[in-house]
PDB file of C-alpha atoms and ligand atoms in Angstrom:
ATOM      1  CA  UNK A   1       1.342   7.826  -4.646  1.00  0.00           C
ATOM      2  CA  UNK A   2       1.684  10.142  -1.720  1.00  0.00           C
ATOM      3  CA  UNK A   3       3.335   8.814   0.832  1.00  0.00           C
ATOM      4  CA  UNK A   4       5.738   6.236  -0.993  1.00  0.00           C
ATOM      5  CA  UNK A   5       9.320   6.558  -0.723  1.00  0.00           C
ATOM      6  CA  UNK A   6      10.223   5.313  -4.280  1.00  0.00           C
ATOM      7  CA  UNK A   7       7.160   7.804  -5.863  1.00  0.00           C
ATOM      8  CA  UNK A   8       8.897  10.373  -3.868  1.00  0.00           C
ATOM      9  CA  UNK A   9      12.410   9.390  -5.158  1.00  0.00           C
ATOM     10  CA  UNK A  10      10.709   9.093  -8.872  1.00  0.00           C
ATOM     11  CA  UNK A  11       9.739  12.691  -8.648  1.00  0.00           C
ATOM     12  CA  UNK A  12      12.503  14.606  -7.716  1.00  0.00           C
ATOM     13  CA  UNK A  13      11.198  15.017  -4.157  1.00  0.00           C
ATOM     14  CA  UNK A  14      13.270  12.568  -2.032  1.00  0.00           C
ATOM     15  CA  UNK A  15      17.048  12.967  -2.288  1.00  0.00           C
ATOM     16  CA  UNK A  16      18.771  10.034  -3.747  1.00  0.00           C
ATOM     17  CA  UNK A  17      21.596   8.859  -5.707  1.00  0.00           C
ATOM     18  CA  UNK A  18      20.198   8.411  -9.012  1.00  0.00           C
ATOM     19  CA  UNK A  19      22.491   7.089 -11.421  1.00  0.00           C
ATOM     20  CA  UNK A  20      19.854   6.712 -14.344  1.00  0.00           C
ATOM     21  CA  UNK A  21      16.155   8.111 -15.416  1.00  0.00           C
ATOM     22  CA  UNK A  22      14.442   6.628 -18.416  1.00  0.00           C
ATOM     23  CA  UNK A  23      11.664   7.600 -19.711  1.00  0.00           C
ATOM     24  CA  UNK A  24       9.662   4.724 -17.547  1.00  0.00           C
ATOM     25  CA  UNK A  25      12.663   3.557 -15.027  1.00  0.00           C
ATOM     26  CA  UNK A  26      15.059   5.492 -12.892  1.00  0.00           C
ATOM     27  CA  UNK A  27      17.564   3.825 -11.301  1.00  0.00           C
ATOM     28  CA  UNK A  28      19.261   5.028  -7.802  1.00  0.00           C
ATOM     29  CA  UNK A  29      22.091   4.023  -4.820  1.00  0.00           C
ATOM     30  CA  UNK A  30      20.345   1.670  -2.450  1.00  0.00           C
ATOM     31  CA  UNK A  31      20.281   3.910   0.869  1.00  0.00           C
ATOM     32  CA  UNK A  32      21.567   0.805   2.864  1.00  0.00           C
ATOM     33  CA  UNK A  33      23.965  -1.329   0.720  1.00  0.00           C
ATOM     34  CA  UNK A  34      24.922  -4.765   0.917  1.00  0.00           C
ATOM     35  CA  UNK A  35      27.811  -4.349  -1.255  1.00  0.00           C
ATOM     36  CA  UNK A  36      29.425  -0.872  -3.196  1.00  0.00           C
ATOM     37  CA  UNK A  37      27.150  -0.066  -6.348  1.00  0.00           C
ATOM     38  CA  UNK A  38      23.939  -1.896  -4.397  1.00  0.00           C
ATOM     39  CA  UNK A  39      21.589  -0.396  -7.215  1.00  0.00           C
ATOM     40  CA  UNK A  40      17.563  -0.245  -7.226  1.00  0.00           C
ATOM     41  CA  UNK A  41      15.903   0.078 -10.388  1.00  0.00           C
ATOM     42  CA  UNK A  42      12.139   1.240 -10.417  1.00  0.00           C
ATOM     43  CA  UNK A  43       8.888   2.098 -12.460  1.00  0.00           C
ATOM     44  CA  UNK A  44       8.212   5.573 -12.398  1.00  0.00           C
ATOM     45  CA  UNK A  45       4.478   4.568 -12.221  1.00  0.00           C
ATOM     46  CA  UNK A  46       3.864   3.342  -8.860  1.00  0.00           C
ATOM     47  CA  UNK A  47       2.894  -0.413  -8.742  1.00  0.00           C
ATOM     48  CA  UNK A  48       3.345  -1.976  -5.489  1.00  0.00           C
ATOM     49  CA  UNK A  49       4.565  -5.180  -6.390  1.00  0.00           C
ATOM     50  CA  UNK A  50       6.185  -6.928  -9.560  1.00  0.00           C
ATOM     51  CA  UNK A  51       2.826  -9.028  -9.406  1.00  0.00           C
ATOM     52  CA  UNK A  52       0.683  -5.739 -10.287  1.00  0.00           C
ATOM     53  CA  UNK A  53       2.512  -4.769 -13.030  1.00  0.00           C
ATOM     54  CA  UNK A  54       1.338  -4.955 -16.735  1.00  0.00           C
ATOM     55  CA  UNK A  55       3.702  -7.517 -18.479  1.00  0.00           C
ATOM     56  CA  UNK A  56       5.117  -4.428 -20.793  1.00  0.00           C
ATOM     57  CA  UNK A  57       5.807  -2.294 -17.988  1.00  0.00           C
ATOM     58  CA  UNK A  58       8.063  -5.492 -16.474  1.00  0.00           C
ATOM     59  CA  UNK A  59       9.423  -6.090 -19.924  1.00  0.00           C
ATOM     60  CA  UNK A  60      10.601  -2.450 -19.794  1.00  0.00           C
ATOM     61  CA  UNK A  61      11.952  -2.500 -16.138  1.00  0.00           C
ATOM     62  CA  UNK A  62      13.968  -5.329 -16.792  1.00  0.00           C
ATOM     63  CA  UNK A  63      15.029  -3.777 -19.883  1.00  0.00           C
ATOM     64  CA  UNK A  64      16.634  -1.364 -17.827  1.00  0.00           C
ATOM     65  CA  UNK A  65      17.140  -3.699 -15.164  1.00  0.00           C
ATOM     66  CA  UNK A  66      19.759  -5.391 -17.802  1.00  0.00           C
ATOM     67  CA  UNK A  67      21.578  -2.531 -19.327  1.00  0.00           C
ATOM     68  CA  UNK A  68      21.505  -0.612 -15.649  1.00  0.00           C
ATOM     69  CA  UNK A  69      23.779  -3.814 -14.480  1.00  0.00           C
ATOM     70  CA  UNK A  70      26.198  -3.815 -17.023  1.00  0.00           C
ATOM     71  CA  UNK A  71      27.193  -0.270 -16.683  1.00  0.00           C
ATOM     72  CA  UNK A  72      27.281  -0.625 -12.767  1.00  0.00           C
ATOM     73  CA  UNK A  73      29.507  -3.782 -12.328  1.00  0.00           C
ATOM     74  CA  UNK A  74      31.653  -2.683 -15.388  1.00  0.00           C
ATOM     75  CA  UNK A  75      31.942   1.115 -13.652  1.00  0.00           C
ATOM     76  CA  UNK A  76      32.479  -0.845  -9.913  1.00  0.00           C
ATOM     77  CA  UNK A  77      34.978  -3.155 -11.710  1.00  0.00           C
ATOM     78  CA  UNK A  78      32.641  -5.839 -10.047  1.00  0.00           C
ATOM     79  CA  UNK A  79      32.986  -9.417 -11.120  1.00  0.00           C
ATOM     80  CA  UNK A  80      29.378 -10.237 -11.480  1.00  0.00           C
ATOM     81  CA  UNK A  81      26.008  -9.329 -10.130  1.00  0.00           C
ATOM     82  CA  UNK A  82      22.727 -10.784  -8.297  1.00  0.00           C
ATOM     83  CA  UNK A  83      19.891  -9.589  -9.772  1.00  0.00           C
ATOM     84  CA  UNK A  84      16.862  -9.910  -7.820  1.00  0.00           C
ATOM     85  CA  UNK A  85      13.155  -9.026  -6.556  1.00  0.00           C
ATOM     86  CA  UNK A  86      11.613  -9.081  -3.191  1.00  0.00           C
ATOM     87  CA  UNK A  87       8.028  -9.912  -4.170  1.00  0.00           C
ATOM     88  CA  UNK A  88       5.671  -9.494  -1.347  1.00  0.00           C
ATOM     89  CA  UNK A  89       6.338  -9.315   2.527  1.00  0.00           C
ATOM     90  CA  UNK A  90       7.246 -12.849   3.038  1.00  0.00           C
ATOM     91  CA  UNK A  91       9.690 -12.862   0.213  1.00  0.00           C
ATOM     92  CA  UNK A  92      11.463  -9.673   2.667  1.00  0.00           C
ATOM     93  CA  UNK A  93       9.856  -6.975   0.742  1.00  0.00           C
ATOM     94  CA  UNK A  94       9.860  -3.640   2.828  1.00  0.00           C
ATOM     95  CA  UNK A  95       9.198  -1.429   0.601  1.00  0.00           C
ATOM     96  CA  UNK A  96       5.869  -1.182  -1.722  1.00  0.00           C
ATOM     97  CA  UNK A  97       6.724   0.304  -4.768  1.00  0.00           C
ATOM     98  CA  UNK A  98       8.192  -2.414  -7.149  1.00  0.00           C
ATOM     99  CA  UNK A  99      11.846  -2.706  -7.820  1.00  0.00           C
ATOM    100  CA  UNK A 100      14.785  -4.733  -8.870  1.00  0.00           C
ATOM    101  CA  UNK A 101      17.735  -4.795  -6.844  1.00  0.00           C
ATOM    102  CA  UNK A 102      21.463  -4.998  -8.629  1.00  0.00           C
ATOM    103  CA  UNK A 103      23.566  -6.103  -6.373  1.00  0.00           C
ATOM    104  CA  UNK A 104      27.471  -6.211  -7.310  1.00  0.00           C
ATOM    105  CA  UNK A 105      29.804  -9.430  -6.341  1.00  0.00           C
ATOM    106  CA  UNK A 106      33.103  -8.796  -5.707  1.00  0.00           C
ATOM    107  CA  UNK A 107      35.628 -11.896  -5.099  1.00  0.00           C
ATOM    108  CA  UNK A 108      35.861 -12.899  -1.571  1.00  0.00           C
ATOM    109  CA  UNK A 109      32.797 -10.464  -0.386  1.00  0.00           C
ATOM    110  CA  UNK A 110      31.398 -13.474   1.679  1.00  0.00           C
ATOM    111  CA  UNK A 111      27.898 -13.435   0.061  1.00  0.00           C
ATOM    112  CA  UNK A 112      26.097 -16.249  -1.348  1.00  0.00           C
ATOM    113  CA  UNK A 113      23.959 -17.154  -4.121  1.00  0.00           C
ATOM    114  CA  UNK A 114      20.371 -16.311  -4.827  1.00  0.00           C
ATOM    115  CA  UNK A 115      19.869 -19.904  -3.808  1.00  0.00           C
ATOM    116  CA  UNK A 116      20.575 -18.786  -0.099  1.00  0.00           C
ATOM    117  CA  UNK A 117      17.223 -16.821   0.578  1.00  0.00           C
ATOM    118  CA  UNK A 118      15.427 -19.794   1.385  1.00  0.00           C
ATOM    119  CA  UNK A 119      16.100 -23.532   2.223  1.00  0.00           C
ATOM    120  CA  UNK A 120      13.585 -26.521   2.295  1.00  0.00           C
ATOM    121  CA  UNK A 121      14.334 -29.840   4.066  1.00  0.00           C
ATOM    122  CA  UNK A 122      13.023 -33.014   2.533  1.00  0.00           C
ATOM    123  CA  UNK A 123      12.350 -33.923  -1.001  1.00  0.00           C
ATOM    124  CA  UNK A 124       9.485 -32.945  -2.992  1.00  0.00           C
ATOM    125  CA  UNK A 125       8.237 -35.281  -5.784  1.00  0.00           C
ATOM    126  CA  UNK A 126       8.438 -32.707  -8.283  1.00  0.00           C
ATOM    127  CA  UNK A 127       6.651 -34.477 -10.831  1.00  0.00           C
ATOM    128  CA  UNK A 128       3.667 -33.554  -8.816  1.00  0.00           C
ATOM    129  CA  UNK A 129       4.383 -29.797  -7.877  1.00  0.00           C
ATOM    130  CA  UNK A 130       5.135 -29.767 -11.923  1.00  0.00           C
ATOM    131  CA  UNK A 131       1.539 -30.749 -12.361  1.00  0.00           C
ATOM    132  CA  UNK A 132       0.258 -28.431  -9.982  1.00  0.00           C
ATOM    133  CA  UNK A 133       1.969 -25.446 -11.503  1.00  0.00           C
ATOM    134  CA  UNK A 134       0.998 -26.039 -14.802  1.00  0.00           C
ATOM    135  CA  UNK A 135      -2.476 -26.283 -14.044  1.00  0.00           C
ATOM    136  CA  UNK A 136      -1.910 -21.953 -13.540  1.00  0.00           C
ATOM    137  CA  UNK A 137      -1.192 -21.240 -17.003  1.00  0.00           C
ATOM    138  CA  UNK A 138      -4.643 -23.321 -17.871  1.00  0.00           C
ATOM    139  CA  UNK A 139      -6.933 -21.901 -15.435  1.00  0.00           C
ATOM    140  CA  UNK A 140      -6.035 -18.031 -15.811  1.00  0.00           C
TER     141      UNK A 140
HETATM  142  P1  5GP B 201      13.038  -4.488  -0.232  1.00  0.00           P
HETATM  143  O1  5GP B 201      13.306  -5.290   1.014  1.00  0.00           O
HETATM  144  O2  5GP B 201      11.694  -3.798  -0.196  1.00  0.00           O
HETATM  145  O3  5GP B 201      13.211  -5.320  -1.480  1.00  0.00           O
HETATM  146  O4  5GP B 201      14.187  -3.425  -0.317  1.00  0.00           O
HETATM  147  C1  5GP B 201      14.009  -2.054  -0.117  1.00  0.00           C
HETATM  148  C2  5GP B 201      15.363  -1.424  -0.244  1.00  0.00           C
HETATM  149  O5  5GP B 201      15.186  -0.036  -0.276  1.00  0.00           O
HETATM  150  C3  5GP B 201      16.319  -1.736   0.924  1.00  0.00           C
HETATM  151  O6  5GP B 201      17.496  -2.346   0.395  1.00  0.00           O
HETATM  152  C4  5GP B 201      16.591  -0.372   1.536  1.00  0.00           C
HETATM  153  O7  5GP B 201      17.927  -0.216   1.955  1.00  0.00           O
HETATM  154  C5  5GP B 201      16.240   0.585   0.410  1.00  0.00           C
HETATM  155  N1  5GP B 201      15.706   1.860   0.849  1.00  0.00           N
HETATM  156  C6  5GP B 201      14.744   2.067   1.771  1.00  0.00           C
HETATM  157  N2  5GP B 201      14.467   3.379   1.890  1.00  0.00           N
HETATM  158  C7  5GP B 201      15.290   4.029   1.033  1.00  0.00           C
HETATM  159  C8  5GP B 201      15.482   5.404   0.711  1.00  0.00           C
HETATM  160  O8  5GP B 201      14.838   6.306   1.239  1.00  0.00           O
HETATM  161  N3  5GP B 201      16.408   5.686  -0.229  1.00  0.00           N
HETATM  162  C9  5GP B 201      17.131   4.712  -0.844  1.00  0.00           C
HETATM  163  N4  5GP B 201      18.031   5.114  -1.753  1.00  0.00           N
HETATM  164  N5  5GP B 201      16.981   3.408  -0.573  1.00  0.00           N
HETATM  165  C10 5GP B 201      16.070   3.066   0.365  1.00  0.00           C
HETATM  166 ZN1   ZN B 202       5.383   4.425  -5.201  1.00  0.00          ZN
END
Protein backbone atom coordinates (compact mmCIF):
# COMPACT_ATOMS: atom_id res chain seq x y z
CA UNK A 1 0.00 0.00 0.00
CA UNK A 2 1.32 3.36 -0.99
CA UNK A 3 1.89 5.37 1.58
CA UNK A 4 2.71 2.79 4.48
CA UNK A 5 5.92 2.84 6.13
CA UNK A 6 6.25 -0.97 6.73
CA UNK A 7 5.02 -1.65 2.71
CA UNK A 8 7.72 0.76 2.00
CA UNK A 9 10.29 -1.01 4.29
CA UNK A 10 8.90 -4.53 2.73
CA UNK A 11 9.92 -3.36 -0.66
CA UNK A 12 13.22 -2.22 -0.58
CA UNK A 13 12.11 1.43 -0.70
CA UNK A 14 12.48 2.72 2.91
CA UNK A 15 15.93 2.26 4.46
CA UNK A 16 15.96 0.00 7.39
CA UNK A 17 17.88 -2.41 9.32
CA UNK A 18 16.65 -5.60 8.14
CA UNK A 19 18.07 -8.44 9.81
CA UNK A 20 15.79 -11.14 8.03
CA UNK A 21 13.42 -11.54 4.71
CA UNK A 22 11.37 -14.66 4.30
CA UNK A 23 9.58 -15.45 1.74
CA UNK A 24 6.25 -13.90 3.61
CA UNK A 25 8.06 -11.99 6.74
CA UNK A 26 10.98 -9.65 6.92
CA UNK A 27 12.16 -8.72 9.98
CA UNK A 28 14.03 -5.18 10.74
CA UNK A 29 15.75 -2.77 13.76
CA UNK A 30 12.90 -0.91 15.38
CA UNK A 31 13.81 2.85 14.34
CA UNK A 32 13.18 3.92 18.05
CA UNK A 33 14.25 1.13 20.50
CA UNK A 34 13.27 0.41 23.86
CA UNK A 35 16.08 -1.82 24.46
CA UNK A 36 19.37 -2.98 21.96
CA UNK A 37 18.04 -5.65 19.34
CA UNK A 38 14.23 -3.95 19.67
CA UNK A 39 13.17 -6.12 16.53
CA UNK A 40 9.81 -5.77 14.33
CA UNK A 41 8.75 -8.61 12.42
CA UNK A 42 6.14 -8.05 9.52
CA UNK A 43 3.93 -9.56 6.64
CA UNK A 44 5.15 -8.60 3.45
CA UNK A 45 1.43 -8.37 2.40
CA UNK A 46 0.08 -5.37 3.93
CA UNK A 47 -2.70 -6.09 6.53
CA UNK A 48 -3.32 -3.36 8.86
CA UNK A 49 -3.88 -5.11 11.89
CA UNK A 50 -3.22 -8.73 13.37
CA UNK A 51 -7.18 -8.82 13.40
CA UNK A 52 -7.26 -8.70 9.38
CA UNK A 53 -5.03 -11.26 8.84
CA UNK A 54 -5.91 -14.79 7.46
CA UNK A 55 -5.12 -17.29 10.35
CA UNK A 56 -2.17 -18.89 7.97
CA UNK A 57 -0.64 -15.72 7.27
CA UNK A 58 -0.47 -15.21 11.43
CA UNK A 59 0.59 -18.81 11.76
CA UNK A 60 3.47 -17.89 9.42
CA UNK A 61 4.38 -14.48 11.07
CA UNK A 62 4.68 -15.96 14.26
CA UNK A 63 6.57 -18.66 12.76
CA UNK A 64 9.07 -16.21 12.12
CA UNK A 65 8.13 -14.25 14.96
CA UNK A 66 9.65 -17.42 17.04
CA UNK A 67 12.77 -18.34 15.25
CA UNK A 68 13.48 -14.32 14.56
CA UNK A 69 13.70 -14.15 18.65
CA UNK A 70 15.91 -16.80 19.26
CA UNK A 71 18.58 -15.69 16.95
CA UNK A 72 18.24 -12.00 18.26
CA UNK A 73 18.48 -12.52 22.11
CA UNK A 74 21.06 -15.39 21.55
CA UNK A 75 23.17 -12.81 19.02
CA UNK A 76 22.39 -9.71 21.83
CA UNK A 77 23.43 -12.22 24.57
CA UNK A 78 19.95 -11.07 25.98
CA UNK A 79 18.45 -13.01 28.82
CA UNK A 80 14.97 -13.26 27.55
CA UNK A 81 12.49 -11.47 25.40
CA UNK A 82 8.82 -9.78 25.37
CA UNK A 83 7.11 -10.69 22.56
CA UNK A 84 4.24 -8.64 21.75
CA UNK A 85 1.46 -6.90 19.43
CA UNK A 86 -0.08 -3.54 19.52
CA UNK A 87 -3.51 -4.39 18.11
CA UNK A 88 -5.47 -1.37 17.26
CA UNK A 89 -5.04 2.36 18.42
CA UNK A 90 -6.13 1.92 21.91
CA UNK A 91 -3.88 -1.01 22.48
CA UNK A 92 -0.86 1.99 21.39
CA UNK A 93 -0.72 0.92 17.87
CA UNK A 94 0.89 3.75 15.65
CA UNK A 95 1.60 2.19 12.94
CA UNK A 96 -0.98 0.27 10.45
CA UNK A 97 0.70 -2.38 8.91
CA UNK A 98 0.69 -5.46 11.30
CA UNK A 99 3.70 -6.48 13.26
CA UNK A 100 5.22 -8.22 16.17
CA UNK A 101 7.58 -6.52 18.25
CA UNK A 102 10.76 -8.59 19.89
CA UNK A 103 11.85 -6.85 22.44
CA UNK A 104 15.18 -8.10 24.30
CA UNK A 105 15.45 -8.13 28.39
CA UNK A 106 18.56 -7.63 29.72
CA UNK A 107 19.07 -8.00 33.72
CA UNK A 108 18.54 -4.86 35.54
CA UNK A 109 17.12 -2.87 32.26
CA UNK A 110 14.24 -1.49 34.53
CA UNK A 111 11.37 -2.77 32.29
CA UNK A 112 8.46 -4.67 33.32
CA UNK A 113 6.33 -7.39 32.27
CA UNK A 114 3.75 -7.58 29.55
CA UNK A 115 1.40 -7.43 32.49
CA UNK A 116 2.36 -3.63 32.86
CA UNK A 117 0.48 -2.23 29.69
CA UNK A 118 -2.64 -2.03 31.41
CA UNK A 119 -4.05 -2.18 35.03
CA UNK A 120 -7.75 -2.63 36.20
CA UNK A 121 -8.94 -1.79 39.75
CA UNK A 122 -11.61 -3.94 41.30
CA UNK A 123 -12.45 -7.52 40.82
CA UNK A 124 -14.27 -8.98 38.04
CA UNK A 125 -16.38 -12.14 38.62
CA UNK A 126 -14.72 -13.95 35.99
CA UNK A 127 -17.02 -16.70 35.88
CA UNK A 128 -19.20 -14.28 34.09
CA UNK A 129 -16.70 -12.52 31.61
CA UNK A 130 -15.81 -16.48 30.97
CA UNK A 131 -19.36 -16.86 29.81
CA UNK A 132 -19.39 -13.89 27.85
CA UNK A 133 -16.29 -14.77 25.90
CA UNK A 134 -17.24 -18.03 25.06
CA UNK A 135 -20.37 -17.07 23.66
CA UNK A 136 -17.68 -15.58 20.53
CA UNK A 137 -16.49 -18.81 19.45
CA UNK A 138 -20.46 -19.88 19.16
CA UNK A 139 -21.82 -16.99 17.43
CA UNK A 140 -19.03 -16.49 14.62
P1 LIG B 1 3.34 0.33 17.22
O1 LIG B 1 3.08 1.31 18.33
O2 LIG B 1 2.55 0.64 15.97
O3 LIG B 1 3.13 -1.10 17.68
O4 LIG B 1 4.88 0.41 16.92
C1 LIG B 1 5.42 0.95 15.76
C2 LIG B 1 6.91 0.87 15.91
O5 LIG B 1 7.48 1.19 14.67
C3 LIG B 1 7.50 1.85 16.94
O6 LIG B 1 8.22 1.09 17.92
C4 LIG B 1 8.40 2.75 16.12
O7 LIG B 1 9.60 3.08 16.78
C5 LIG B 1 8.66 1.92 14.87
N1 LIG B 1 8.84 2.70 13.66
C6 LIG B 1 8.07 3.72 13.23
N2 LIG B 1 8.51 4.18 12.04
C7 LIG B 1 9.60 3.44 11.71
C8 LIG B 1 10.49 3.45 10.60
O8 LIG B 1 10.38 4.23 9.67
N3 LIG B 1 11.49 2.53 10.62
C9 LIG B 1 11.64 1.64 11.63
N4 LIG B 1 12.67 0.79 11.54
N5 LIG B 1 10.82 1.60 12.69
C10 LIG B 1 9.81 2.50 12.74
ZN1 LIG C 1 1.72 -1.69 4.73
Amino acid sequence: MSGCLFCQIAQGQRPAHNIFEGEGTVAFLDILPCTPGHTLVIPRHHYATLSEMPAEEVGKLFQAAAMVAERVQAAMGAAGFNMGINNGKEAGQEVFHAHIHIIPRYQGDGGGSMKSVARMSGKEDLEQLATKIRQAFTSS
